[in-house]
Coordinates of C-alpha atoms and ligand atoms in Angstrom, one line a residue:
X30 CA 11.0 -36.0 6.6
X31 CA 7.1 -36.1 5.8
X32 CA 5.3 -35.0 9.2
X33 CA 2.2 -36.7 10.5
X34 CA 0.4 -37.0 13.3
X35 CA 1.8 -41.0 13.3
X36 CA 5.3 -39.6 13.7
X37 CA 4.4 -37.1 16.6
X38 CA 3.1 -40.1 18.5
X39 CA 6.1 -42.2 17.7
X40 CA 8.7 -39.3 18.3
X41 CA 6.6 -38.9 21.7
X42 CA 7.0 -42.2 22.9
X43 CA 10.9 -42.0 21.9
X44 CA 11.9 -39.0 23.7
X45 CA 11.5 -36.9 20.6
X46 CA 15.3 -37.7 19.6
X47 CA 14.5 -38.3 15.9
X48 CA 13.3 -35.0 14.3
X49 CA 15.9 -33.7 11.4
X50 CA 16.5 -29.8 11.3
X51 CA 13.6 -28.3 8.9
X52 CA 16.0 -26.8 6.3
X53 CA 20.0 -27.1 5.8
X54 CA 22.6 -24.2 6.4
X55 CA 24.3 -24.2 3.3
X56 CA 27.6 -21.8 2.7
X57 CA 26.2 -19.5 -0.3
X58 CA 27.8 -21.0 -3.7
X59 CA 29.5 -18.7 -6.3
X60 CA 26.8 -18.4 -8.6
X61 CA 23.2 -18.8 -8.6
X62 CA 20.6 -19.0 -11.9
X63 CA 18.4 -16.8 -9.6
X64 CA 19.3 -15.0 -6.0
X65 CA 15.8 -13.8 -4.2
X66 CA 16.4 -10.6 -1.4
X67 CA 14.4 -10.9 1.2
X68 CA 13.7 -14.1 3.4
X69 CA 10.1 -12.9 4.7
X70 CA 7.0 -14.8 3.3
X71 CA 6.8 -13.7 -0.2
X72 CA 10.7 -13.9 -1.0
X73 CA 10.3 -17.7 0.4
X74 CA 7.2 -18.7 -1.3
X75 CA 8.6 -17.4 -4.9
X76 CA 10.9 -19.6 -4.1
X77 CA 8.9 -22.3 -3.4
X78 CA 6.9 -21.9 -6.7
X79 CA 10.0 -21.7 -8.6
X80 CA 10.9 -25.0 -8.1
X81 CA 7.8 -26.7 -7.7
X82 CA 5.7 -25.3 -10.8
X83 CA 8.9 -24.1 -12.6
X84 CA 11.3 -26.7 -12.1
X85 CA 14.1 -24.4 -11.3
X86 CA 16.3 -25.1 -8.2
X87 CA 19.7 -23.6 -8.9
X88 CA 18.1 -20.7 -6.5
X89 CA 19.6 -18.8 -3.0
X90 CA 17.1 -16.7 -1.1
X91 CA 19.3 -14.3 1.2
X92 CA 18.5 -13.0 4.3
X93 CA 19.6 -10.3 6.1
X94 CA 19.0 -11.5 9.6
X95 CA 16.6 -14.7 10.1
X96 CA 13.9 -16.3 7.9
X97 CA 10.4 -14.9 9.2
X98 CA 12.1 -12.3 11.4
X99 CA 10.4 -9.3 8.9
X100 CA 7.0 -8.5 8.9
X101 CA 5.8 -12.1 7.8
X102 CA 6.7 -13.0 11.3
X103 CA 4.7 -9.7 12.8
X104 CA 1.5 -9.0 11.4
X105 CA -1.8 -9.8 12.6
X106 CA -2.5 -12.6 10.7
X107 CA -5.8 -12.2 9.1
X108 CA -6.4 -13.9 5.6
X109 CA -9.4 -12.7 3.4
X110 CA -10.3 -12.2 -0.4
X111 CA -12.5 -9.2 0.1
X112 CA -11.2 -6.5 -2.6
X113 CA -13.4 -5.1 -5.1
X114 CA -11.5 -3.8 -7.4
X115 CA -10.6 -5.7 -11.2
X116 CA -6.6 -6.5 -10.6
X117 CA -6.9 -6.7 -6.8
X118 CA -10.3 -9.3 -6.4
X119 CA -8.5 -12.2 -9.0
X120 CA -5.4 -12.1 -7.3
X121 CA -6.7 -12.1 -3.9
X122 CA -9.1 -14.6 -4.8
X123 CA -6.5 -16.8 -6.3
X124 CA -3.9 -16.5 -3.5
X125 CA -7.1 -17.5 -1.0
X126 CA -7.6 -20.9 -2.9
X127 CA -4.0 -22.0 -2.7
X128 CA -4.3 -21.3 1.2
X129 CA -7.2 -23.9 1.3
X130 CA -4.6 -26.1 0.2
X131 CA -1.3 -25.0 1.9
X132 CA -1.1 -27.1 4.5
X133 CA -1.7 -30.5 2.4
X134 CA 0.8 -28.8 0.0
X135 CA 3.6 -28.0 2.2
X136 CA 3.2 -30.9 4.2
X137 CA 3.3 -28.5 7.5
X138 CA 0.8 -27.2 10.0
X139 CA 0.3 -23.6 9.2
X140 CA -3.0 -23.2 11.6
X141 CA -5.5 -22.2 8.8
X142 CA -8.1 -21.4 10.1
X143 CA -11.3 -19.9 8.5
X144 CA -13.4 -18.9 11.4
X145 CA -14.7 -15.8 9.5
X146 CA -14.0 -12.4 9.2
X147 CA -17.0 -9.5 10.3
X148 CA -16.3 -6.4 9.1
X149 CA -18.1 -3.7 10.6
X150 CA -20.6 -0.5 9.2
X151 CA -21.9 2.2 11.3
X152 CA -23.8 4.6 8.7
X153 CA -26.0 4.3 5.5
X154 CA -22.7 4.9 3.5
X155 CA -20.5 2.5 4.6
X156 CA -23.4 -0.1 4.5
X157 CA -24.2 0.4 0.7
X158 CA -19.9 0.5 0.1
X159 CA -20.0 -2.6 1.5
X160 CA -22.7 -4.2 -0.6
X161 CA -21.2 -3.1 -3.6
X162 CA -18.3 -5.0 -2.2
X163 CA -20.4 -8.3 -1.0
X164 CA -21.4 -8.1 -4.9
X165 CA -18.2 -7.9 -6.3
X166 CA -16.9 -10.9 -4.3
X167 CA -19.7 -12.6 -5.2
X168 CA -18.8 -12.1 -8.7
X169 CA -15.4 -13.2 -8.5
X170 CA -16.5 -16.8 -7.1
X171 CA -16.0 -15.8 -3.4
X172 CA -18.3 -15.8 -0.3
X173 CA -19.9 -12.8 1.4
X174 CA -23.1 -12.0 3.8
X175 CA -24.5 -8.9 4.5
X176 CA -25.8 -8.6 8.0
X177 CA -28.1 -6.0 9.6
X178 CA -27.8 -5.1 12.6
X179 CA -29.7 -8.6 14.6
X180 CA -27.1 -10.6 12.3
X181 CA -24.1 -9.1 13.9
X182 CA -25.9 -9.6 16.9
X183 CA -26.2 -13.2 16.9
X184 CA -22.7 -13.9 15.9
X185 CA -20.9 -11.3 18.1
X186 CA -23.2 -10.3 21.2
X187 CA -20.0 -8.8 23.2
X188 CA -20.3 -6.1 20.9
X189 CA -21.6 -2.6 22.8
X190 CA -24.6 -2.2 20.9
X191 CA -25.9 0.1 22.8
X192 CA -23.0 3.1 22.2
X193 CA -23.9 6.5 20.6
X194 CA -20.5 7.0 19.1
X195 CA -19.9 4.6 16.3
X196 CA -23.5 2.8 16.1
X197 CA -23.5 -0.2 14.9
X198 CA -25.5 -0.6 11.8
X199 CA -24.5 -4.4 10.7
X200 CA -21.6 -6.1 8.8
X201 CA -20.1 -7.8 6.0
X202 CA -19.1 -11.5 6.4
X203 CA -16.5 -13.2 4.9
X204 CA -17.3 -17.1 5.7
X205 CA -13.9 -18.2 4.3
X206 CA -11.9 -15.5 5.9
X207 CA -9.8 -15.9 8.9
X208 CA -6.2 -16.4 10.4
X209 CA -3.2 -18.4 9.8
X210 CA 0.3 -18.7 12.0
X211 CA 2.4 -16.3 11.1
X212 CA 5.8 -17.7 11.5
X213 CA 4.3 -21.2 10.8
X214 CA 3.7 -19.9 7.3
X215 CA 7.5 -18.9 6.6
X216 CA 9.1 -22.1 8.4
X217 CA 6.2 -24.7 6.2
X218 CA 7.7 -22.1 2.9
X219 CA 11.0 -22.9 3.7
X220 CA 10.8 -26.4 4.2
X221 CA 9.6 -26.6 0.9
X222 CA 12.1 -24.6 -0.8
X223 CA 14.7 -26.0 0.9
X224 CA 13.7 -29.6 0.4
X225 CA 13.9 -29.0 -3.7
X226 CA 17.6 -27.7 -3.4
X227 CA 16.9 -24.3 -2.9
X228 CA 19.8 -22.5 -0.9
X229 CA 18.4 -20.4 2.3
X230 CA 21.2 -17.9 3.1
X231 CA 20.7 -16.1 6.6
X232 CA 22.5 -13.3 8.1
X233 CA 23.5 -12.8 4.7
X234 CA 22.7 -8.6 4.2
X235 CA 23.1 -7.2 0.4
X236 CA 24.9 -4.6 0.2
X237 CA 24.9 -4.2 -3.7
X238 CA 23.6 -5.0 -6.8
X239 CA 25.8 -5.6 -9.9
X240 CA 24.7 -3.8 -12.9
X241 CA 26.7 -4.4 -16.7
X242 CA 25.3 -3.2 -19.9
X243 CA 21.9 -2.5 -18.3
X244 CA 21.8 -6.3 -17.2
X245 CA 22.0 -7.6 -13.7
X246 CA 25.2 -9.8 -12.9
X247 CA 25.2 -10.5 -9.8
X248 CA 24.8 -8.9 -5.8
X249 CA 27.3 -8.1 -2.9
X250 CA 26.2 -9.2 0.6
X251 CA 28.3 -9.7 4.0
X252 CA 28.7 -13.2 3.0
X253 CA 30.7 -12.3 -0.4
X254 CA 30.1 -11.7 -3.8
X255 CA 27.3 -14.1 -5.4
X256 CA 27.1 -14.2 -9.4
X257 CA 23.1 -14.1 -11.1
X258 CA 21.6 -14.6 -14.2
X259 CA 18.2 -13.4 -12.3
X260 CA 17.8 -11.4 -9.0
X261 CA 14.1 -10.2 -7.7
X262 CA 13.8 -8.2 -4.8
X263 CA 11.3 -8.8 -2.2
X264 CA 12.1 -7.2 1.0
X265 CA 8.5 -5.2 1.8
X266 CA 9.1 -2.2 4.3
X267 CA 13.3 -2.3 3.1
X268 CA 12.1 -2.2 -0.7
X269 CA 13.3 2.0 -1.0
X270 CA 16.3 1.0 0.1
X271 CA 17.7 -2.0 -2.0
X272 CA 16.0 -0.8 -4.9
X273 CA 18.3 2.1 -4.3
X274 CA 21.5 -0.2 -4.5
X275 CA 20.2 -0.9 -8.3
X276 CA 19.9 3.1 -8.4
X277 CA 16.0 2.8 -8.8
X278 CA 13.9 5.8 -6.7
X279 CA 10.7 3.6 -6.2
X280 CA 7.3 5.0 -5.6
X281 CA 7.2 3.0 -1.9
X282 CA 6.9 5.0 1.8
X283 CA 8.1 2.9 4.6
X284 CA 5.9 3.7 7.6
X285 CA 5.2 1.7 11.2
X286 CA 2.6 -0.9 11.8
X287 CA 2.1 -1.8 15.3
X288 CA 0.4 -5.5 16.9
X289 CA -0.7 -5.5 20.4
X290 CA -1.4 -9.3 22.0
X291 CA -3.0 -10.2 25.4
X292 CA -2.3 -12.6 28.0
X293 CA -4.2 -15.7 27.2
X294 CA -7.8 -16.1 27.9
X295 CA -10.7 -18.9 27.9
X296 CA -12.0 -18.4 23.9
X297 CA -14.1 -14.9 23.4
X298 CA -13.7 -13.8 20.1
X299 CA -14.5 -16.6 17.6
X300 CA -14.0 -14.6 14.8
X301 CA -12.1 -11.9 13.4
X302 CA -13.7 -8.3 13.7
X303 CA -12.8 -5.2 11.7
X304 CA -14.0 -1.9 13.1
X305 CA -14.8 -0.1 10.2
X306 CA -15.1 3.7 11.8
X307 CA -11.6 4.1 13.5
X308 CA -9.1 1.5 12.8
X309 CA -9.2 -1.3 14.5
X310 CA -8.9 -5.7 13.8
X311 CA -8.9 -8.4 16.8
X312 CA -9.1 -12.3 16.5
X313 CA -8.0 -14.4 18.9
X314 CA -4.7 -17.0 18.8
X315 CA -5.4 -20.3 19.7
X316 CA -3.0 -19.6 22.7
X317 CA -5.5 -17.7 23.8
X318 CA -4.4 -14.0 23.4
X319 CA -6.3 -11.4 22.0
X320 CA -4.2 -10.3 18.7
X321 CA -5.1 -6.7 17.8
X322 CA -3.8 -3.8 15.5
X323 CA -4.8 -0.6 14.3
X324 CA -3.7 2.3 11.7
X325 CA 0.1 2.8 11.2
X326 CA 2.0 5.6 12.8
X327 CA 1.9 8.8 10.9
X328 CA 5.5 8.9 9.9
X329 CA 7.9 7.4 7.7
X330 CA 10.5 5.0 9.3
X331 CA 13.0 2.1 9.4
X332 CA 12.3 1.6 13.1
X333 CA 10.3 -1.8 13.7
X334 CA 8.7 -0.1 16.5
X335 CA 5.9 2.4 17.1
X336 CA 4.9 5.1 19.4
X337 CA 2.2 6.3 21.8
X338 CA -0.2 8.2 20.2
X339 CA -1.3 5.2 18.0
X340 CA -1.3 3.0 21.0
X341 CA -4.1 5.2 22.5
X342 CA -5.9 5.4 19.5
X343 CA -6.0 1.5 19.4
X344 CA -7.0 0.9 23.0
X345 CA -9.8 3.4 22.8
X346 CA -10.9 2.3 19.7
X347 CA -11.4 -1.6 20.8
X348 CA -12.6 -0.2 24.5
X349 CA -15.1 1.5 22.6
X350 CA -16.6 -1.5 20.1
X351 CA -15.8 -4.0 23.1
X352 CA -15.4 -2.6 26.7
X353 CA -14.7 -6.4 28.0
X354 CA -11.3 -6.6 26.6
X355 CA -11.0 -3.9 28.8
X356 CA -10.1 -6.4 31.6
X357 CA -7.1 -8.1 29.7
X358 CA -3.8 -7.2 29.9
X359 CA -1.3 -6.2 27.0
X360 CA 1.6 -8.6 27.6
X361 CA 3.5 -7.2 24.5
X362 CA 3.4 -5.2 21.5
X363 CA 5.5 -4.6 18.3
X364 CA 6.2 -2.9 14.9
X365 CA 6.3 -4.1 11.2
X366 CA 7.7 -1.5 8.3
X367 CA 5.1 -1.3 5.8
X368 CA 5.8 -0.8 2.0
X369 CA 3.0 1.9 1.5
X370 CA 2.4 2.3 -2.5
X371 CA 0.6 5.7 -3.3
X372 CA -3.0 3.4 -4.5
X373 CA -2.6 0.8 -2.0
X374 CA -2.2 -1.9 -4.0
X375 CA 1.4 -4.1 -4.7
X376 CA 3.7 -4.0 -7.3
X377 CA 5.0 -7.6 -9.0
X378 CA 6.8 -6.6 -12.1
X379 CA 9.9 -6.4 -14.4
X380 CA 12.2 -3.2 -13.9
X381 CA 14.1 -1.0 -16.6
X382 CA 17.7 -3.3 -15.6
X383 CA 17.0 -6.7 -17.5
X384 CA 17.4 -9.6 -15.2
X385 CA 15.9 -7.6 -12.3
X386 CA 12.1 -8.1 -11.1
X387 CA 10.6 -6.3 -8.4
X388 CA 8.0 -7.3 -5.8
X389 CA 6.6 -4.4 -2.9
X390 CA 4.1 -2.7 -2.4
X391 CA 1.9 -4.7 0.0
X392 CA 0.9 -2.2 2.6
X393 CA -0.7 -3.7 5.6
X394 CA -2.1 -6.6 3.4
X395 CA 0.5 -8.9 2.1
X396 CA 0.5 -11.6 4.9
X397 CA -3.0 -12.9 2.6
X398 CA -1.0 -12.4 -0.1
X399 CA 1.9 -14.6 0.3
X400 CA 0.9 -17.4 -1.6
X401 CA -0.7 -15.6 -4.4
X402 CA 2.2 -13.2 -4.2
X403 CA 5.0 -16.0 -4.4
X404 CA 3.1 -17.9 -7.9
X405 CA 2.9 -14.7 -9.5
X406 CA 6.3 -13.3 -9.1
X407 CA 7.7 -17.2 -9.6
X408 CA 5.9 -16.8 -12.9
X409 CA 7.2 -13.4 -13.8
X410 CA 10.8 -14.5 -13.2
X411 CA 10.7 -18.0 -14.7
X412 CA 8.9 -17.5 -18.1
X413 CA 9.1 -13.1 -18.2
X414 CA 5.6 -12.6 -18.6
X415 CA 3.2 -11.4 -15.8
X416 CA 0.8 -14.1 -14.1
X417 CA -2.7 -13.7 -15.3
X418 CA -3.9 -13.0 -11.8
X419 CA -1.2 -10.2 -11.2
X420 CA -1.1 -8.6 -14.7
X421 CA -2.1 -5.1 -13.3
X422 CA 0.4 -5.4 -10.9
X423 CA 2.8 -2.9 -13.1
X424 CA 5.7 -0.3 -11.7
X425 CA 5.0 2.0 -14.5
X426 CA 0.9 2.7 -13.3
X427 CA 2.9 5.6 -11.2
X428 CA 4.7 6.8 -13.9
X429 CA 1.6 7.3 -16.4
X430 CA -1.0 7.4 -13.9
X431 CA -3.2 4.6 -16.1
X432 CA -3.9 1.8 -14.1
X433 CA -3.9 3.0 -10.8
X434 CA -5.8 0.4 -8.4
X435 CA -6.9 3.0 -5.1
X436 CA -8.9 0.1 -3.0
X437 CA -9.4 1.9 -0.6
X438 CA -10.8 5.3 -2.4
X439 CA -8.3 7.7 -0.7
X440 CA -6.7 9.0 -3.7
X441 CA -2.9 9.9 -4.0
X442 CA -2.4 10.3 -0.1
X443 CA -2.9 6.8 0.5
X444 CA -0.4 7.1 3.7
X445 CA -2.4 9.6 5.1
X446 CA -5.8 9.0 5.5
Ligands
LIG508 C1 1.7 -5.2 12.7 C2 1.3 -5.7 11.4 C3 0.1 -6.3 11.1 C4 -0.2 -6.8 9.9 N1 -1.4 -7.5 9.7 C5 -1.7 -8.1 8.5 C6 -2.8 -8.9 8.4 O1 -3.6 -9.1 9.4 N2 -3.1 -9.5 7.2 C7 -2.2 -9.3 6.1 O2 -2.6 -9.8 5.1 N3 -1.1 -8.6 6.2 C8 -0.8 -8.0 7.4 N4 0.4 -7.3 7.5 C9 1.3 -7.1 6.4 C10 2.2 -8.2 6.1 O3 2.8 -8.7 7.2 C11 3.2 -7.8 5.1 O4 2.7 -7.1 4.0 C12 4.1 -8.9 4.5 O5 4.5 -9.8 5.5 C13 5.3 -8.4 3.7 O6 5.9 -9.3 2.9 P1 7.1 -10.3 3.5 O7 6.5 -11.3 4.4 O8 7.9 -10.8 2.4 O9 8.0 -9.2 4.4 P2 9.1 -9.5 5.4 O10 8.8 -10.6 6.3 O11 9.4 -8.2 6.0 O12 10.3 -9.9 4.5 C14 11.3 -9.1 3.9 C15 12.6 -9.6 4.3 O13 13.7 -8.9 3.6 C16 14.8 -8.9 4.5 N5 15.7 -7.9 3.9 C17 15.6 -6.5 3.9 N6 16.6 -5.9 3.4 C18 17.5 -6.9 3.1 C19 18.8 -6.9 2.5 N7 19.4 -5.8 2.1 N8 19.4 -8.1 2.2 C20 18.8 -9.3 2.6 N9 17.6 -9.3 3.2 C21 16.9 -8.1 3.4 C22 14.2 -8.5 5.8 O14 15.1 -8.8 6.9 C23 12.9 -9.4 5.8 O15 13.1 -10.6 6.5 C24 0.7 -6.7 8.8 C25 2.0 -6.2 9.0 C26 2.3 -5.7 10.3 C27 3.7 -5.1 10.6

């Protein structure tokens, strides 16, 4: 069923009795040519792209509990193409194109919206790191302003300039950055895949992955055996663990990302804002709630919710930049697992069992990177050689140590800075 804004209008004036379920519920088949793990956004959009620029549809996606129910469905929704390093700026670049076109593409209304991003400097040092980075966007065919300290003015005058503690000194802005739905994202994904005969398995857990002569054959999963030529996995913060099932130790830390929203308020924030001292991101949803984050919790866990101390450190750090937001209220809050890679940057490659591809790695950034994320590895798995954009995207970087992609300049304790 194509959606447009014809049909809502119709469907309105019919009592809204002739909209067909989004995707089928199909019993999982015996045998697939290629079984996905993981129904977040990047298990779904590899899907997507391997039927749609690959042609290949004899395909099951399995999910554990619900499609979008991971961290696709949980993060704070910001979309950008700000990296600086070679390997990173391509891909992110790339993956920030084919959102321009996602909506028109999937034929669903994912809320794009590129109300740009303001990222924040309070010292001579972080301003010069963040011209270097304006440059290198620039260089890689993407937008960026540097602003002094009137130029954050004009577009954000909320802000407490007037505070000793983190002064503000100006920002970096990203025109073409912004925010997308979440969930909206997942659902226009699956849509797709399901509409070219891909199979979308839910509350279907693996519990195993078949191994013969070094070659994958197949998984195990609550819903029964299923036979594959191909299997990827692609399950972000549970990556450790069903790499384990293949006996792989990978070089991933699971940690907690929390999300804070607000009850909904008259429109304040018309852009997204990064705090660069502390840690701290707000936009606002078009519902009208203030959608905010932070740093993750200190620990490792499996737990897809977080704890006080880094609820503190959030609040003081917006009350701080903002003291108005002071006034809202938190109506709820939330946890993603994170796949934390030691240099902060993914992983989309092949793995030592032939057959069996690997996608992680995405730390707090892979919401930007579902598209981009689901071409590349669709690539990988359909022909065996890495996407151009995601060619530095290599497992064995942690092994040799050449290669290593540390965006964010805080060397091997990426977790903990
Ligand atoms: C609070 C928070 C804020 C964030 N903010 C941003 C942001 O602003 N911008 C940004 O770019 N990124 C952000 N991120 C990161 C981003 O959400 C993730 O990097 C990205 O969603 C991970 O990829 P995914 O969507 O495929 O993961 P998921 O949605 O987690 O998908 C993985 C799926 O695998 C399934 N699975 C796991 N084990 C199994 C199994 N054994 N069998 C079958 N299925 C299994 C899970 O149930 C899950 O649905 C944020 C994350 C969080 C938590």
């Amino acid at each position: 069923m194509r959606y447009s804004g014809l049909r809502v209008f119709t469907q309105g004036l019919t009592g809204n009795t002739g909209w067909a379920p989004v995707w089928r519920d199909p019993q999982p088949k015996d045998e697939y040519d290629i079984v996905l793990i993981g129904g977040g956004g990047h298990g779904l959009s590899t899907a997507y792209y391997l039927a749609k620029n690959h042609g290949l549809t004899n395909i099951a996606v399995l999910e554990k509990g619900y499609l979008g129910g991971g961290n696709v469905g949980r993060n704070t929704t910001i979309v950008r193409a700000n990296y600086f390093l070679p390997g990173n700026s391509e891909f992110y670049s790339h993956s920030l194109k084919l959102w321009e076109g996602l909506e028109a593409d999937l034929n669903f209304n994912v809320m794009h919206s590129q109300r740009g991003l303001i990222n924040l400097f309070h010292s001579d040092g972080q301003r010069d790191a963040f011209a270097r980075r304006g440059n290198a966007m620039v260089n890689q065919g993407d937008d960026a302003i540097l602003l002094d300290r009137e130029g954050v003015r004009k577009h954000l005058p909320y802000l407490d300039f007037e505070q000793t503690r983190f002064p503000i000194f100006g920002g970096l802005l990203h025109p073409r950055g912004g925010t997308a739905r979440h969930d909206a994202v997942a659902w226009g994904y699956a849509r797709g895949a399901d509409a070219r005969g891909v199979d979308l398995l839910q509350n279907c857990e693996v519990t195993g992955i078949r191994i013969e002569g070094g070659r994958v054959r197949g998984v195990s999963t609550t819903r029964g055996e299923i036979r594959a030529k191909k299997v990827g996995m692609v399950v972000a913060g549970r990556s450790g663990q069903v790499a384990a099932l293949a006996g792989m130790r990978l070089p991933i830390e699971s940690h907690i990302l929390q999300a804070f929203v607000t009850e909904g308020l008259k429109p304040v924030i018309d852009h997204v804002v990064s705090f660069g001292m502390g840690h701290f991101y707000i936009s606002q949803s078009d519902k009208g709630g203030l959608v905010f984050g932070g740093d993750l919790d200190f620990y490792s866990s499996y737990a897809a919710r977080g704890n006080l101390p880094m609820v503190e450190h959030v609040m003081e750090a917006g009350m701080t930049l903002m003291p108005m937001i002071g006034k809202a209220r938190v109506l709820r809050s939330w946890g993603g697992i994170m796949d934390m890679s030691p240099d902060g940057s993914p992983i989309i490659d092949r793995t030592p069992v032939e057959g069996l591809f690997l996608n992680c790695g995405w730390n707090y950034g892979g919401f930007k990177a579902v598209p981009g994320s689901g071409w590349a590895f669709a690539h990988l798995i359909a022909t065996g050689e890495p996407h151009e954009t995601a060619a530095r995207y290599r497992l064995d970087r942690f092994r040799d140590g050449v290669g290593i992609m540390d965006e964010e300049g805080t060397g091997a304790q990426h977790n903990l800075h």
